[in-house]
PDB file of C-alpha atoms in Angstrom:
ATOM      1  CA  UNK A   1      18.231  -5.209  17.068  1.00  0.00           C
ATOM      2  CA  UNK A   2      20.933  -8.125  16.319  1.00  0.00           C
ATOM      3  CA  UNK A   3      19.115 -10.453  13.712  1.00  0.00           C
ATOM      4  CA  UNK A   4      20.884 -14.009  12.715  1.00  0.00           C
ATOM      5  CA  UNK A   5      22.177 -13.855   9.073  1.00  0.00           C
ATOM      6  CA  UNK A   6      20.791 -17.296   8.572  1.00  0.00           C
ATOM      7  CA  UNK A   7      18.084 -17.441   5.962  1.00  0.00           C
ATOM      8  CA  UNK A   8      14.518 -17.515   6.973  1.00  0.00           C
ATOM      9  CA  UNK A   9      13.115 -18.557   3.264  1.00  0.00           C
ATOM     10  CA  UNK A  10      10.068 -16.274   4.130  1.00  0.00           C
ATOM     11  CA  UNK A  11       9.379 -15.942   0.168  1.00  0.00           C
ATOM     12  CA  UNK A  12       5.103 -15.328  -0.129  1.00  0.00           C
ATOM     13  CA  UNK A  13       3.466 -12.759   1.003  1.00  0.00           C
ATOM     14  CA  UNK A  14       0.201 -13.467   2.021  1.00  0.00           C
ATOM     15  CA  UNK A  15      -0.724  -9.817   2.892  1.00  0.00           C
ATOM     16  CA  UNK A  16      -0.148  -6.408   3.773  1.00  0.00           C
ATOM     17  CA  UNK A  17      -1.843  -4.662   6.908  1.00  0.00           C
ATOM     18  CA  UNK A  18      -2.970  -0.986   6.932  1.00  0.00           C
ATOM     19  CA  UNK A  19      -3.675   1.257  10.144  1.00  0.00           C
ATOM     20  CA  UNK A  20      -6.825   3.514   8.762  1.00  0.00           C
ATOM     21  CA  UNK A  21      -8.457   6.092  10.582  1.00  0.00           C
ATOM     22  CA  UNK A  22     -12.033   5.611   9.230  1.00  0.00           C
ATOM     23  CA  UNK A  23     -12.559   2.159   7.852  1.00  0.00           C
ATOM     24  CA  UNK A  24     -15.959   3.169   5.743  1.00  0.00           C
ATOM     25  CA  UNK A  25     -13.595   5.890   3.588  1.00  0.00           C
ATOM     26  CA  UNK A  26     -10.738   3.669   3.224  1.00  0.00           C
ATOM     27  CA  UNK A  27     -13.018   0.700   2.513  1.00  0.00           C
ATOM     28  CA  UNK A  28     -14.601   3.456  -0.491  1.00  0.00           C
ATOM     29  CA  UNK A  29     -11.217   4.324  -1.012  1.00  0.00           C
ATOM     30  CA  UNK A  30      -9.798   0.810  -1.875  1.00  0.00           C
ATOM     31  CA  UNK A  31     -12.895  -0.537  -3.637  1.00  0.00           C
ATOM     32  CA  UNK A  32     -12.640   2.321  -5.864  1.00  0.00           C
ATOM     33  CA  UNK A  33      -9.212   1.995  -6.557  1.00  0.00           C
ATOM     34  CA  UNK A  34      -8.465  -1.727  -6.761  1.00  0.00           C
ATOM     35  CA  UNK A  35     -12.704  -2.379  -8.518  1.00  0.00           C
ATOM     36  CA  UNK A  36     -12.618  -5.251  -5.820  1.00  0.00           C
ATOM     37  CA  UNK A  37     -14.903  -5.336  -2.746  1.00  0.00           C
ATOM     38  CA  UNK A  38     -13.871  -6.514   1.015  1.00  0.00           C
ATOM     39  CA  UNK A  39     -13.957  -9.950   1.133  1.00  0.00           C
ATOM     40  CA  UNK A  40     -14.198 -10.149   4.993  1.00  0.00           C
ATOM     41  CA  UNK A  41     -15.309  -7.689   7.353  1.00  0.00           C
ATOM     42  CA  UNK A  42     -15.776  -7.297  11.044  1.00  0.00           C
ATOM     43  CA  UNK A  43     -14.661  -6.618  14.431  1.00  0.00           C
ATOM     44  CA  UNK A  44     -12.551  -8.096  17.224  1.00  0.00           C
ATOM     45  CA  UNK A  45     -11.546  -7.005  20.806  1.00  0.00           C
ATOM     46  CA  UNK A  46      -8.555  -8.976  22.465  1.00  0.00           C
ATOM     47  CA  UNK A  47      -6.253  -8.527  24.766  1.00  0.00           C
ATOM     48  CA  UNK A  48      -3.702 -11.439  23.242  1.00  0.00           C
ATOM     49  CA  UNK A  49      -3.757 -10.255  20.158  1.00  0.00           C
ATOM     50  CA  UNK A  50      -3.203  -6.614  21.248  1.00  0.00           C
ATOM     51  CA  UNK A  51      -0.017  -7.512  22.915  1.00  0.00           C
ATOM     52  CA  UNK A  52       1.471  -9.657  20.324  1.00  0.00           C
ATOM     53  CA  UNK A  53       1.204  -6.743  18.378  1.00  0.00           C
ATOM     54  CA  UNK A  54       3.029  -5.134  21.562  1.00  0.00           C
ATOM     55  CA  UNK A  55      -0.422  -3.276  22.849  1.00  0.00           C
ATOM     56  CA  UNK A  56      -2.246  -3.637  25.937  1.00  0.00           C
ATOM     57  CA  UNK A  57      -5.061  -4.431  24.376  1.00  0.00           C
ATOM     58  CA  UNK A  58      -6.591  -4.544  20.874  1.00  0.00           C
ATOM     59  CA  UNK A  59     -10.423  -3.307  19.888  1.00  0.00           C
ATOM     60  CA  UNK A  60     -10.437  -3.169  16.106  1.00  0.00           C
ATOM     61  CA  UNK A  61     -12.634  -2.751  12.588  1.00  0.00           C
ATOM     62  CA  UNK A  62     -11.111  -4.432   9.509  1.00  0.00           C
ATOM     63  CA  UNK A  63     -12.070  -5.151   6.374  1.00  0.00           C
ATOM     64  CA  UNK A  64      -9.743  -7.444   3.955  1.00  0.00           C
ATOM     65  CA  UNK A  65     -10.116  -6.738  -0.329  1.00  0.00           C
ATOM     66  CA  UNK A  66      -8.279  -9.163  -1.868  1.00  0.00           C
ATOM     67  CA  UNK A  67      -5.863  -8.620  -5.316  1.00  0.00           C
ATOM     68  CA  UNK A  68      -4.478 -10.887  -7.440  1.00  0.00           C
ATOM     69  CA  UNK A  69      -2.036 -12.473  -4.706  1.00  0.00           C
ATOM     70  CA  UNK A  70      -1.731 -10.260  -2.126  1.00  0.00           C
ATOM     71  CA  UNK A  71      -4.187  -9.319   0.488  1.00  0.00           C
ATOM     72  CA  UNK A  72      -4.996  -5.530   1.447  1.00  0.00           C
ATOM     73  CA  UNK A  73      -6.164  -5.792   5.650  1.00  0.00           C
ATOM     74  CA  UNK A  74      -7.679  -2.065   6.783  1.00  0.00           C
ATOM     75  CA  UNK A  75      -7.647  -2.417  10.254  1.00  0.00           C
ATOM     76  CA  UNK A  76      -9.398   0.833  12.146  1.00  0.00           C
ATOM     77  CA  UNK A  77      -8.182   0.133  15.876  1.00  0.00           C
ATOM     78  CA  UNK A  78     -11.051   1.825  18.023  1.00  0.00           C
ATOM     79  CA  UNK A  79      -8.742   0.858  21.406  1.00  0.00           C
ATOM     80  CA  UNK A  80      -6.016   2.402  21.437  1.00  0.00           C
ATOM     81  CA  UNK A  81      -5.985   4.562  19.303  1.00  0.00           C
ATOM     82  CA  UNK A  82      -2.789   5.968  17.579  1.00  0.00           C
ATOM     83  CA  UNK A  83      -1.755   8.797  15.760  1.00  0.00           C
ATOM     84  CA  UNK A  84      -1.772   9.578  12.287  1.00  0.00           C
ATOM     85  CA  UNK A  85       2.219   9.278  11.196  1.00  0.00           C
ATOM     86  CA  UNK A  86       1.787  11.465   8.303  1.00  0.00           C
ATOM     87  CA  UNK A  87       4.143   9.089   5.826  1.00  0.00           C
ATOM     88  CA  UNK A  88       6.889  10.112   3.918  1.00  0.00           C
ATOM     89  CA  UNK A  89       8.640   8.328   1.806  1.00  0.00           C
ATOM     90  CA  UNK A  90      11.919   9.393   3.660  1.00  0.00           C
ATOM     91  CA  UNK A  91      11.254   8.413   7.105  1.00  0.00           C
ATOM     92  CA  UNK A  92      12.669   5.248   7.918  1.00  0.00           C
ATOM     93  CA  UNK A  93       9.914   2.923   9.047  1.00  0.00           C
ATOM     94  CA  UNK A  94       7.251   4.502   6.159  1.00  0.00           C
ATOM     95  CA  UNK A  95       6.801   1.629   3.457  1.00  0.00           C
ATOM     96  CA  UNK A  96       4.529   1.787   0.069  1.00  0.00           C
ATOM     97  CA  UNK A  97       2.260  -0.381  -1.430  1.00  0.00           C
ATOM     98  CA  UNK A  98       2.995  -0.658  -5.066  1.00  0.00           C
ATOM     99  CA  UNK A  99       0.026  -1.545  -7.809  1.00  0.00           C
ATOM    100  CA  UNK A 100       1.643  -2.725 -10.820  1.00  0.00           C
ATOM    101  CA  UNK A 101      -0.384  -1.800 -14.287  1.00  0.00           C
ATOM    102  CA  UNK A 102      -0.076  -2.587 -17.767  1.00  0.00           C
ATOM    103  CA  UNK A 103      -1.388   0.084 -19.538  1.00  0.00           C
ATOM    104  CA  UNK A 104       0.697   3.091 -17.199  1.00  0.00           C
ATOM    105  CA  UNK A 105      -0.598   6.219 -19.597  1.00  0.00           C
ATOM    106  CA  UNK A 106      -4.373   4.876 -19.391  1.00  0.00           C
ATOM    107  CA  UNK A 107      -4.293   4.442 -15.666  1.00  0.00           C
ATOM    108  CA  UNK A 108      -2.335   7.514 -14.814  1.00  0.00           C
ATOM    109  CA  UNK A 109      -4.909   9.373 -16.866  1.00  0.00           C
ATOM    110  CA  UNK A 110      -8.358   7.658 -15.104  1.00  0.00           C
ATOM    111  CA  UNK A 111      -7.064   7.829 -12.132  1.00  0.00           C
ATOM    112  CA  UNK A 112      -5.803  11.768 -12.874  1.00  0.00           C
ATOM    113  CA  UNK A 113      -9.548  12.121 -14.203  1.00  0.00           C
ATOM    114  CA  UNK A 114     -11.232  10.418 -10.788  1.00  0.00           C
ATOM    115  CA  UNK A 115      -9.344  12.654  -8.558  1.00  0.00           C
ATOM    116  CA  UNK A 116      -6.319  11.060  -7.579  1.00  0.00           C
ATOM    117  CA  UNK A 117      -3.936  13.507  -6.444  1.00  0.00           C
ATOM    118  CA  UNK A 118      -0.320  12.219  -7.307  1.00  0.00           C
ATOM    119  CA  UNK A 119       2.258  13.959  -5.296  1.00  0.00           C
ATOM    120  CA  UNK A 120       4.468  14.839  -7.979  1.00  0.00           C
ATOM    121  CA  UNK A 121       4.798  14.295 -11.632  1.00  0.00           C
ATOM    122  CA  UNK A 122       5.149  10.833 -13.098  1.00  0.00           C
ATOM    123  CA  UNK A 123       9.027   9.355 -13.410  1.00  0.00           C
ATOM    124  CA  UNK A 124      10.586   7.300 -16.020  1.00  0.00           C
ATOM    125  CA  UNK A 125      14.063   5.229 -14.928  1.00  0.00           C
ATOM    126  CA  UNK A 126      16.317   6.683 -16.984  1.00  0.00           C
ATOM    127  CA  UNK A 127      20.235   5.866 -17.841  1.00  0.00           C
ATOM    128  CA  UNK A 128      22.463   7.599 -15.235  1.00  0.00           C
ATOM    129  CA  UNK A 129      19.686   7.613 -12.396  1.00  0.00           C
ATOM    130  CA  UNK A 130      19.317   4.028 -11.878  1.00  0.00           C
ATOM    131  CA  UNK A 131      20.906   0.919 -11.934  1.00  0.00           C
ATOM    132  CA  UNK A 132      20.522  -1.712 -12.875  1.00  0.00           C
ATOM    133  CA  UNK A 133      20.177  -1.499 -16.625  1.00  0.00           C
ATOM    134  CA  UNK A 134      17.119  -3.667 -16.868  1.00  0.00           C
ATOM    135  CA  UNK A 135      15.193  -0.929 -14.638  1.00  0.00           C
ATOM    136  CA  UNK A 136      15.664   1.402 -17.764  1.00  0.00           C
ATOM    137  CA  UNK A 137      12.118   2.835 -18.752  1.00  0.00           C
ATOM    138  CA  UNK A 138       9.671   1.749 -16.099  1.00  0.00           C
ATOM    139  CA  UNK A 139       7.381   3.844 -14.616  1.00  0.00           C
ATOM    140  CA  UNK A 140       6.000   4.740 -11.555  1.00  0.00           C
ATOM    141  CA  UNK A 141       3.858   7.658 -10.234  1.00  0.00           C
ATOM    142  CA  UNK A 142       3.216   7.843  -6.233  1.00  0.00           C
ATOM    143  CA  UNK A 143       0.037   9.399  -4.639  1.00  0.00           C
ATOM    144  CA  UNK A 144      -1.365   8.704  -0.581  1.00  0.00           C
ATOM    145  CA  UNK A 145      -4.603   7.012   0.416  1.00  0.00           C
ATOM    146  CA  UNK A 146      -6.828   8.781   3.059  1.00  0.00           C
ATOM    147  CA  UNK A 147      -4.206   8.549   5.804  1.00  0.00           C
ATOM    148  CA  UNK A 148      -1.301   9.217   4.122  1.00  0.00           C
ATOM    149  CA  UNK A 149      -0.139   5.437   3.160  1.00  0.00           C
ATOM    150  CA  UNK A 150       2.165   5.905   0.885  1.00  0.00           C
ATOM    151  CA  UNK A 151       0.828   4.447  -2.661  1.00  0.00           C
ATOM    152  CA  UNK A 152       2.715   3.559  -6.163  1.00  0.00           C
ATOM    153  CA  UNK A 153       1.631   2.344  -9.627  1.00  0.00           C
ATOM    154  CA  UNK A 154       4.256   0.816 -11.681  1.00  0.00           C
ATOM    155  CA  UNK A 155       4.830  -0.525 -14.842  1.00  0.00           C
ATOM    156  CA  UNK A 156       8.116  -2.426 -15.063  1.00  0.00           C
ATOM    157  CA  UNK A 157      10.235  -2.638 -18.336  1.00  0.00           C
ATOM    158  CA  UNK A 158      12.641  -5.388 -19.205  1.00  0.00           C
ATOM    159  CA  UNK A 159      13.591  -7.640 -16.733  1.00  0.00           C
ATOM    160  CA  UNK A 160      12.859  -5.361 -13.707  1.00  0.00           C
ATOM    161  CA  UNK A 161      11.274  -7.154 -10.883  1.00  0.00           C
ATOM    162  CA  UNK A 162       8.475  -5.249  -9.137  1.00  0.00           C
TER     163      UNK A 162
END
C-alpha cells in the first residue's frame, strides 16, 4: 500500500471497534470493567455495509459502552463468521486498547482481586529502557478480554502523552 504523505488532520477519535465472539460475555466483560453500561444495542444485516468493510455480506450483534471520549463498539458478526486471531502484542496488525487510571496501585490491586489475569507482572518506564525522558515512571500492566483483545491500564508520569 502507497499512502500520500499529505496530512489528513484525522485528530478525534470517535471510537474503537471490537470483533467479539459472544456479545452477552463481552458486554459482562466491559460493564464490569469500565462500571458503564451499553448505551446502544442491537442488530443489523447488510450487504453494503458488509462489503465496505470488504465482506460479502454483514449479519451482526453490537452493543456500544461509552467512556469518557471514546466509544467501545462490540460487534459479534453472526454472518460470516471469522476466526479468533489469538492477539499478540507482536503480530503486526494486533493493536491495544489502553485505560488510563489515576490511582495505578488501587486498580491493579481490584482488578488483581476481581480476577483479572494480567499477562505478566506490572512495568515501570525506567531510565535506559525508554525514551523519551518524560516517559520516566509511568506505568502500565497488560491483560486480554474474552477474545484475546489485547488490554492496557496506564498511568502516565510527567509530560507523557497516553
Amino acid at each position: 500500500m502507497t499512502v500520500s504523505a499529505t496530512p489528513m488532520n484525522l485528530t478525534r477519535a470517535a471510537h474503537v471497534g471490537i470483533s467479539v465472539s459472544d456479545l452477552d460475555a463481552s458486554i459482562a466483560f466491559y460493564t464490569a470493567l469500565t462500571g458503564r453500561e451499553p448505551v446502544a444495542e442491537g442488530t443489523m444485516s447488510s450487504v453494503p455495509f458488509g462489503k465496505a468493510q470488504g465482506l460479502s455480506a454483514a449479519k451482526l450483534r453490537y452493543a456500544t459502552i461509552n467512556l469518557d471520549g471514546l466509544g467501545i463498539d462490540l460487534i459479534q458478526l453472526q454472518e460470516p463468521v471469522g476466526e479468533r486471531t489469538n492477539g499478540k502484542a507482536n503480530r503486526p496488525g494486533s493493536m491495544h486498547l489502553c485505560f488510563r487510571v489515576d490511582d495505578f496501585d488501587a486498580v491493579y490491586q481490584r482488578m488483581g482481586e476481581a480476577g483479572y489475569d494480567f499477562l505478566g507482572d506490572d512495568y515501570t518506564f525506567i531510565a535506559g529502557e525508554v525514551t523519551p525522558d518524560e516517559a520516566l515512571g509511568t506505568r502500565v500492566a497488560y491483560f486480554n478480554d474474552p477474545d484475546g483483545t489485547n488490554l492496557e491500564i496506564i498511568q502516565p508520569k510527567g509530560g507523557f502523552a497516553s
